[in-house]
XYZ file of C-alpha atoms in Angstrom:
424
model
C -58.680 37.946 137.419
C -60.879 38.194 140.268
C -61.645 41.464 141.618
C -58.570 42.913 139.822
C -59.538 44.851 136.850
C -57.716 44.065 133.604
C -55.558 46.889 131.936
C -55.704 46.592 128.161
C -54.356 48.916 125.594
C -56.143 48.658 121.760
C -54.698 50.834 119.174
C -56.361 50.765 115.716
C -55.196 52.538 112.676
C -56.470 53.065 109.145
C -54.976 55.226 106.421
C -56.018 55.540 102.513
C -53.608 58.284 100.465
C -53.784 59.457 97.106
C -51.612 61.938 95.147
C -50.331 63.071 91.520
C -47.449 64.815 89.989
C -47.494 66.433 86.544
C -44.858 68.251 85.044
C -45.194 70.173 81.772
C -42.340 71.456 79.583
C -43.122 74.698 78.065
C -41.370 77.592 75.741
C -38.501 77.334 73.838
C -35.875 77.430 76.723
C -34.619 74.049 78.252
C -35.050 73.602 81.753
C -38.603 75.400 81.814
C -41.457 73.614 83.743
C -44.815 73.966 85.195
C -45.349 71.416 87.878
C -48.442 70.513 89.501
C -48.788 68.232 92.737
C -51.942 67.178 94.373
C -52.227 65.070 97.729
C -55.139 63.617 99.713
C -54.921 61.470 102.900
C -57.432 60.281 105.562
C -56.018 58.891 108.707
C -58.030 57.217 111.264
C -57.177 56.047 114.862
C -59.027 54.587 117.410
C -57.262 53.569 121.116
C -57.955 52.335 124.231
C -55.289 52.829 127.035
C -57.201 51.100 130.338
C -60.109 53.398 131.160
C -58.795 56.184 128.813
C -60.244 56.499 125.315
C -58.615 58.683 122.028
C -59.731 58.559 118.565
C -58.874 60.968 115.878
C -59.695 61.757 112.231
C -57.562 64.044 109.823
C -58.313 64.895 106.484
C -55.853 66.688 104.622
C -55.615 68.115 101.183
C -52.505 69.622 99.474
C -52.147 71.201 96.135
C -49.475 73.154 94.705
C -48.567 74.514 91.642
C -44.849 75.936 90.446
C -43.188 77.358 87.544
C -39.461 76.956 87.056
C -37.183 78.576 84.541
C -34.075 81.084 84.831
C -33.482 84.536 83.907
C -30.998 85.616 81.332
C -29.287 82.242 81.478
C -28.890 79.368 83.883
C -26.617 81.221 86.115
C -29.820 82.589 87.836
C -32.945 80.111 88.151
C -36.503 80.955 89.838
C -39.109 78.856 90.965
C -42.622 80.291 91.751
C -45.871 79.138 92.359
C -48.978 79.014 94.830
C -50.249 76.384 97.218
C -53.305 75.550 98.881
C -53.950 73.116 102.468
C -56.944 72.196 103.676
C -56.444 70.114 107.149
C -59.294 69.036 109.237
C -58.716 67.195 112.463
C -61.463 65.867 114.483
C -60.669 64.271 117.984
C -62.267 62.225 120.889
C -60.944 62.213 124.288
C -62.303 60.817 127.430
C -60.760 59.505 130.904
C -61.884 59.388 134.603
C -61.328 62.904 134.967
C -64.601 63.767 133.523
C -68.041 61.885 134.211
C -71.706 62.410 133.623
C -74.646 61.262 135.510
C -73.997 57.623 135.282
C -70.639 57.863 136.356
C -69.405 56.750 133.157
C -66.304 58.594 131.113
C -67.697 61.409 129.187
C -65.897 62.166 126.000
C -64.606 65.599 125.193
C -64.682 66.284 121.538
C -62.188 68.561 119.747
C -61.994 69.971 116.349
C -59.889 72.383 114.208
C -60.147 73.323 110.532
C -57.073 74.926 108.983
C -57.440 76.462 105.161
C -53.816 77.990 104.122
C -53.681 79.374 100.847
C -50.039 81.205 99.804
C -47.687 81.714 97.421
C -43.988 81.579 97.218
C -40.942 82.319 95.002
C -37.078 81.016 95.438
C -34.057 82.620 93.557
C -30.900 80.549 92.663
C -27.712 82.057 91.938
C -24.802 79.706 90.682
C -21.233 81.045 89.588
C -18.924 78.778 88.362
C -19.621 75.386 90.612
C -18.027 77.686 93.017
C -20.898 79.132 94.977
C -24.312 78.652 95.263
C -27.100 80.945 96.811
C -30.856 80.200 97.178
C -33.182 82.690 98.524
C -36.854 82.206 98.949
C -39.855 83.586 100.599
C -43.365 82.426 100.967
C -46.413 84.141 102.432
C -49.732 82.122 103.553
C -52.751 83.145 104.930
C -53.931 80.685 107.842
C -58.147 81.087 108.561
C -56.865 81.106 112.582
C -53.410 82.876 112.757
C -53.773 85.115 109.819
C -51.000 86.056 107.653
C -47.648 84.001 107.834
C -44.294 85.375 106.565
C -41.803 82.795 105.631
C -38.164 83.932 104.685
C -35.470 81.007 104.038
C -31.909 80.973 102.793
C -29.067 78.391 102.037
C -25.399 79.252 100.864
C -22.884 76.588 99.333
C -19.082 77.391 98.833
C -16.653 75.152 97.736
C -13.248 76.421 98.827
C -11.736 73.445 97.027
C -13.273 70.381 95.195
C -12.254 68.781 98.745
C -13.498 71.120 101.478
C -17.205 72.397 100.968
C -19.545 74.913 103.472
C -23.042 74.948 103.756
C -24.894 77.537 105.644
C -28.821 77.696 105.976
C -31.352 80.078 108.368
C -35.081 80.329 107.870
C -38.387 80.643 109.660
C -41.007 78.012 110.395
C -44.497 77.394 111.595
C -46.574 74.578 112.962
C -49.787 73.305 114.241
C -49.489 71.303 116.884
C -51.419 67.946 117.383
C -50.519 67.840 120.930
C -52.529 64.488 121.837
C -51.599 62.347 118.743
C -47.945 63.723 119.225
C -47.861 62.591 122.594
C -50.322 59.608 122.689
C -47.510 57.632 124.690
C -48.519 59.547 128.006
C -52.229 58.154 127.868
C -50.246 55.161 129.265
C -50.557 56.524 132.454
C -52.760 57.642 135.345
C -51.938 61.155 134.282
C -55.024 63.225 133.141
C -54.802 65.463 130.137
C -56.102 69.109 130.601
C -57.426 68.932 127.213
C -59.659 71.830 127.180
C -56.599 74.220 127.159
C -55.969 73.090 123.416
C -58.163 75.399 122.095
C -56.129 78.371 123.252
C -53.050 76.888 121.692
C -51.049 79.629 119.120
C -49.414 78.271 116.082
C -45.706 77.472 116.883
C -43.035 79.645 115.498
C -39.240 79.093 115.329
C -35.886 80.728 113.746
C -33.745 77.915 112.972
C -30.398 78.306 111.267
C -27.180 76.267 111.122
C -23.989 75.204 109.198
C -22.033 72.342 107.537
C -18.695 71.706 106.791
C -17.697 68.574 104.564
C -14.387 67.876 103.383
C -12.373 64.702 101.755
C -9.127 63.437 102.779
C -7.270 61.279 99.947
C -5.257 58.357 100.582
C -3.168 56.094 98.460
C -4.596 53.560 96.411
C -7.779 55.915 95.664
C -9.284 55.674 99.210
C -10.705 58.532 100.495
C -11.792 59.538 104.074
C -15.483 61.642 104.295
C -15.546 63.814 107.639
C -19.061 65.974 107.985
C -19.331 68.554 110.791
C -22.696 70.089 111.552
C -24.034 72.972 113.929
C -28.215 73.906 113.817
C -29.960 75.673 116.238
C -33.898 76.082 116.704
C -35.226 79.031 118.694
C -38.711 79.219 119.679
C -40.647 82.272 119.902
C -43.762 79.978 120.666
C -44.092 76.348 121.185
C -47.007 74.240 122.397
C -45.556 73.250 125.687
C -46.669 69.644 127.217
C -46.182 69.961 130.904
C -45.914 66.850 132.944
C -43.165 68.513 135.297
C -45.707 70.318 137.994
C -47.928 67.493 138.549
C -47.511 63.968 138.488
C -51.474 63.488 137.774
C -51.828 66.008 135.327
C -50.477 67.001 131.987
C -50.978 70.731 130.895
C -51.012 72.132 127.585
C -50.072 76.005 127.097
C -48.173 78.436 125.076
C -44.151 79.170 125.620
C -43.558 81.506 128.458
C -40.005 82.075 128.463
C -37.070 80.536 126.500
C -37.063 77.194 124.296
C -34.304 76.326 122.210
C -32.508 72.969 120.593
C -28.541 73.099 119.521
C -27.351 70.087 117.909
C -23.866 69.477 117.074
C -22.894 66.200 115.026
C -19.588 64.769 113.614
C -19.373 61.956 111.230
C -16.357 60.025 109.496
C -17.016 57.492 106.738
C -13.652 55.524 105.534
C -12.608 52.280 103.715
C -9.323 51.351 104.796
C -9.139 48.448 102.193
C -11.261 47.091 99.672
C -14.637 45.410 100.737
C -14.510 47.261 104.395
C -16.015 50.290 105.407
C -16.182 52.227 108.178
C -18.806 54.593 109.630
C -18.659 56.816 112.779
C -21.115 59.177 114.225
C -21.328 61.185 117.084
C -24.242 63.905 118.148
C -24.524 65.933 121.335
C -27.887 67.591 121.684
C -28.861 70.687 124.030
C -32.815 70.943 124.323
C -34.263 73.247 126.934
C -37.900 73.840 127.711
C -39.368 76.537 129.904
C -42.241 75.409 132.118
C -44.735 77.962 133.868
C -47.686 76.867 135.636
C -49.641 78.596 139.080
C -47.185 81.271 138.625
C -43.750 79.155 138.784
C -41.471 78.910 136.089
C -38.967 76.127 135.744
C -36.149 75.577 132.552
C -34.657 72.276 132.426
C -33.516 69.681 129.499
C -36.461 68.341 127.329
C -37.595 65.103 128.964
C -36.447 61.809 127.331
C -34.239 63.194 125.083
C -30.591 61.924 125.081
C -28.114 64.197 125.595
C -25.588 62.483 123.324
C -25.843 59.700 120.627
C -23.035 57.703 119.106
C -22.828 55.507 116.194
C -19.855 52.975 115.018
C -20.413 50.645 111.845
C -18.273 47.877 110.195
C -18.882 46.280 107.004
C -17.539 44.164 105.233
C -18.253 42.303 101.744
C -16.582 40.054 99.793
C -15.623 40.139 95.797
C -18.862 40.869 94.359
C -20.834 40.815 97.735
C -21.293 36.992 97.760
C -20.799 37.515 101.524
C -21.474 40.548 103.749
C -21.094 41.064 107.198
C -22.189 43.912 109.063
C -21.626 44.907 112.780
C -23.184 48.047 114.630
C -22.697 49.727 118.078
C -24.971 52.268 119.300
C -24.304 54.432 122.323
C -27.213 56.471 123.645
C -26.434 58.816 126.478
C -28.744 59.845 129.542
C -31.960 61.868 129.416
C -33.826 63.294 132.063
C -36.983 61.843 133.052
C -40.251 63.718 133.770
C -40.864 64.781 137.249
C -42.887 62.980 139.718
C -43.709 66.082 141.663
C -47.397 65.837 143.538
C -47.560 69.739 142.992
C -44.912 72.478 141.882
C -41.754 72.084 140.165
C -39.039 70.062 141.786
C -35.112 71.309 141.481
C -34.429 67.309 141.847
C -33.991 65.669 138.577
C -33.722 62.072 137.978
C -31.804 60.838 135.111
C -31.450 57.584 132.753
C -28.284 55.838 132.494
C -26.111 55.910 129.589
C -26.271 52.095 127.677
C -25.162 51.080 124.483
C -26.668 48.486 121.935
C -25.045 46.225 119.693
C -26.577 44.523 116.257
C -24.904 42.180 113.411
C -26.158 40.448 110.606
C -24.267 38.443 107.830
C -25.697 37.837 104.227
C -25.233 35.229 101.580
C -25.492 36.396 98.236
C -26.555 34.004 95.244
C -27.858 34.595 91.711
C -31.198 34.514 93.110
C -31.390 34.456 96.483
C -30.131 36.654 99.763
C -30.009 34.373 102.328
C -29.189 36.426 105.952
C -29.433 35.921 109.561
C -28.618 38.433 112.477
C -29.258 39.729 115.884
C -30.418 42.710 117.565
C -29.616 43.946 121.391
C -26.728 41.455 121.354
C -26.139 41.995 125.036
C -29.927 41.802 126.037
C -29.808 45.468 127.581
C -33.306 46.245 128.812
C -34.786 49.029 130.964
C -35.228 47.912 134.401
C -38.836 48.304 136.201
C -40.445 50.364 133.250
C -43.782 50.522 134.579
C -44.578 52.475 137.826
C -47.027 50.638 139.898
C -47.597 47.958 137.327
C -49.547 45.795 139.816
C -52.050 48.864 140.331
C -52.808 49.894 136.379
C -55.974 51.968 137.583
C -54.017 53.873 140.621
C -53.385 57.339 141.162
C -49.636 56.972 140.434
C -49.418 54.466 137.798
C -46.938 55.493 134.671
C -45.708 53.184 131.951
C -44.733 56.281 129.912
C -41.048 57.010 131.154
C -39.764 54.825 128.812
C -35.891 55.546 128.150
C -34.186 52.512 126.937
C -35.450 49.341 125.232
C -38.060 47.010 126.656
C -37.712 44.111 124.614
C -34.185 42.232 124.753
C -32.136 39.910 122.415
C -33.476 39.142 119.079
C -32.416 36.980 116.631
C -33.908 36.608 113.109
C -33.414 34.879 109.676
C -35.023 35.579 106.447
C -34.465 35.132 102.278
C -35.150 37.507 99.714
C -35.750 36.110 96.311
C -34.587 38.671 92.945
C -37.598 38.106 90.362
C -36.767 39.114 86.925
C -33.767 39.503 84.661
C -30.154 39.147 86.405
C -27.631 41.030 84.629
């Protein structure tokens, strides 16, 4: 109003996709088949965040042909085949940093084209429902990154019927779309150094982990299921999104140093008595990233990533589920907030507080209808003052991207589900 410019965000997405899956049995052996999978996706986005504009178009075609059979007997199974990927990504980005002769934003156009033919094979060995070993490898030729070799292995071992152990390890590659994957950062005064995107290498990582699941049997055929997981990812290369060096810039570059992610999780599921189910889970994360710019280096927790999360769910249903009550508590740990330095990495780190969220729903079931009502964020918890300099959205320190908690408060809802068709 008046002399004040209005800050407005507009986002329009359109998507079309088509796919087919075909299976053909062949030969005299049971379980032999040929599978053919084809898919095509076109996705377009047009968006504006104040004075910034971002438009993107992606066309992706994927084709996969595989043969599955076994050697000698079904103890030794294999899957082998070939695949082809075509991925075209066109982007247009503009902000107040780049201007033309009439002082209006000048768009920067970026494009990449990935053409990736490849072949793969996987062998599975099963021994008396006790041991299962899967080992696979694939080779792809990338038109921009050359030959990519991807091994993978999984092992499952049943110590008993109630104690099951799994372990896995493998290699992974990924082409990063750094603007689209970090589009929320456009809602700030930070300018994106997008020309550096052309110098980004493919992301490369080793990942491995293990899982232990065991069952505890109680009287009256009740069972407690306990699961414990540990997984780790080590990056050989990563597309770094650096918001730490300068609060007015976002830099993109290849990893120079260490980057890894550790995740520990434990979950328990139990039915103390008929109709009453309890599920509890806790996850601890340790994700570290190394930032490096202008000869400086800084290693820290990944920003806006919670250190821990917890979940506790109680569900009770009467006979034939005529009534069902569901209550959930969610606990979110603190996360490191992106730095607000005017230039250079700062050792002082700001963290968000830990906070809980509570949800509840009740459902009445009839022959044809489910009538339900519930509440989200029961205690009305909201992040305070989530926007920096909200009164000056075109200023130099405006930032609406440091979001670590809910922005919407308590929400009530109700609805009806109608079942059409034969009821047995």
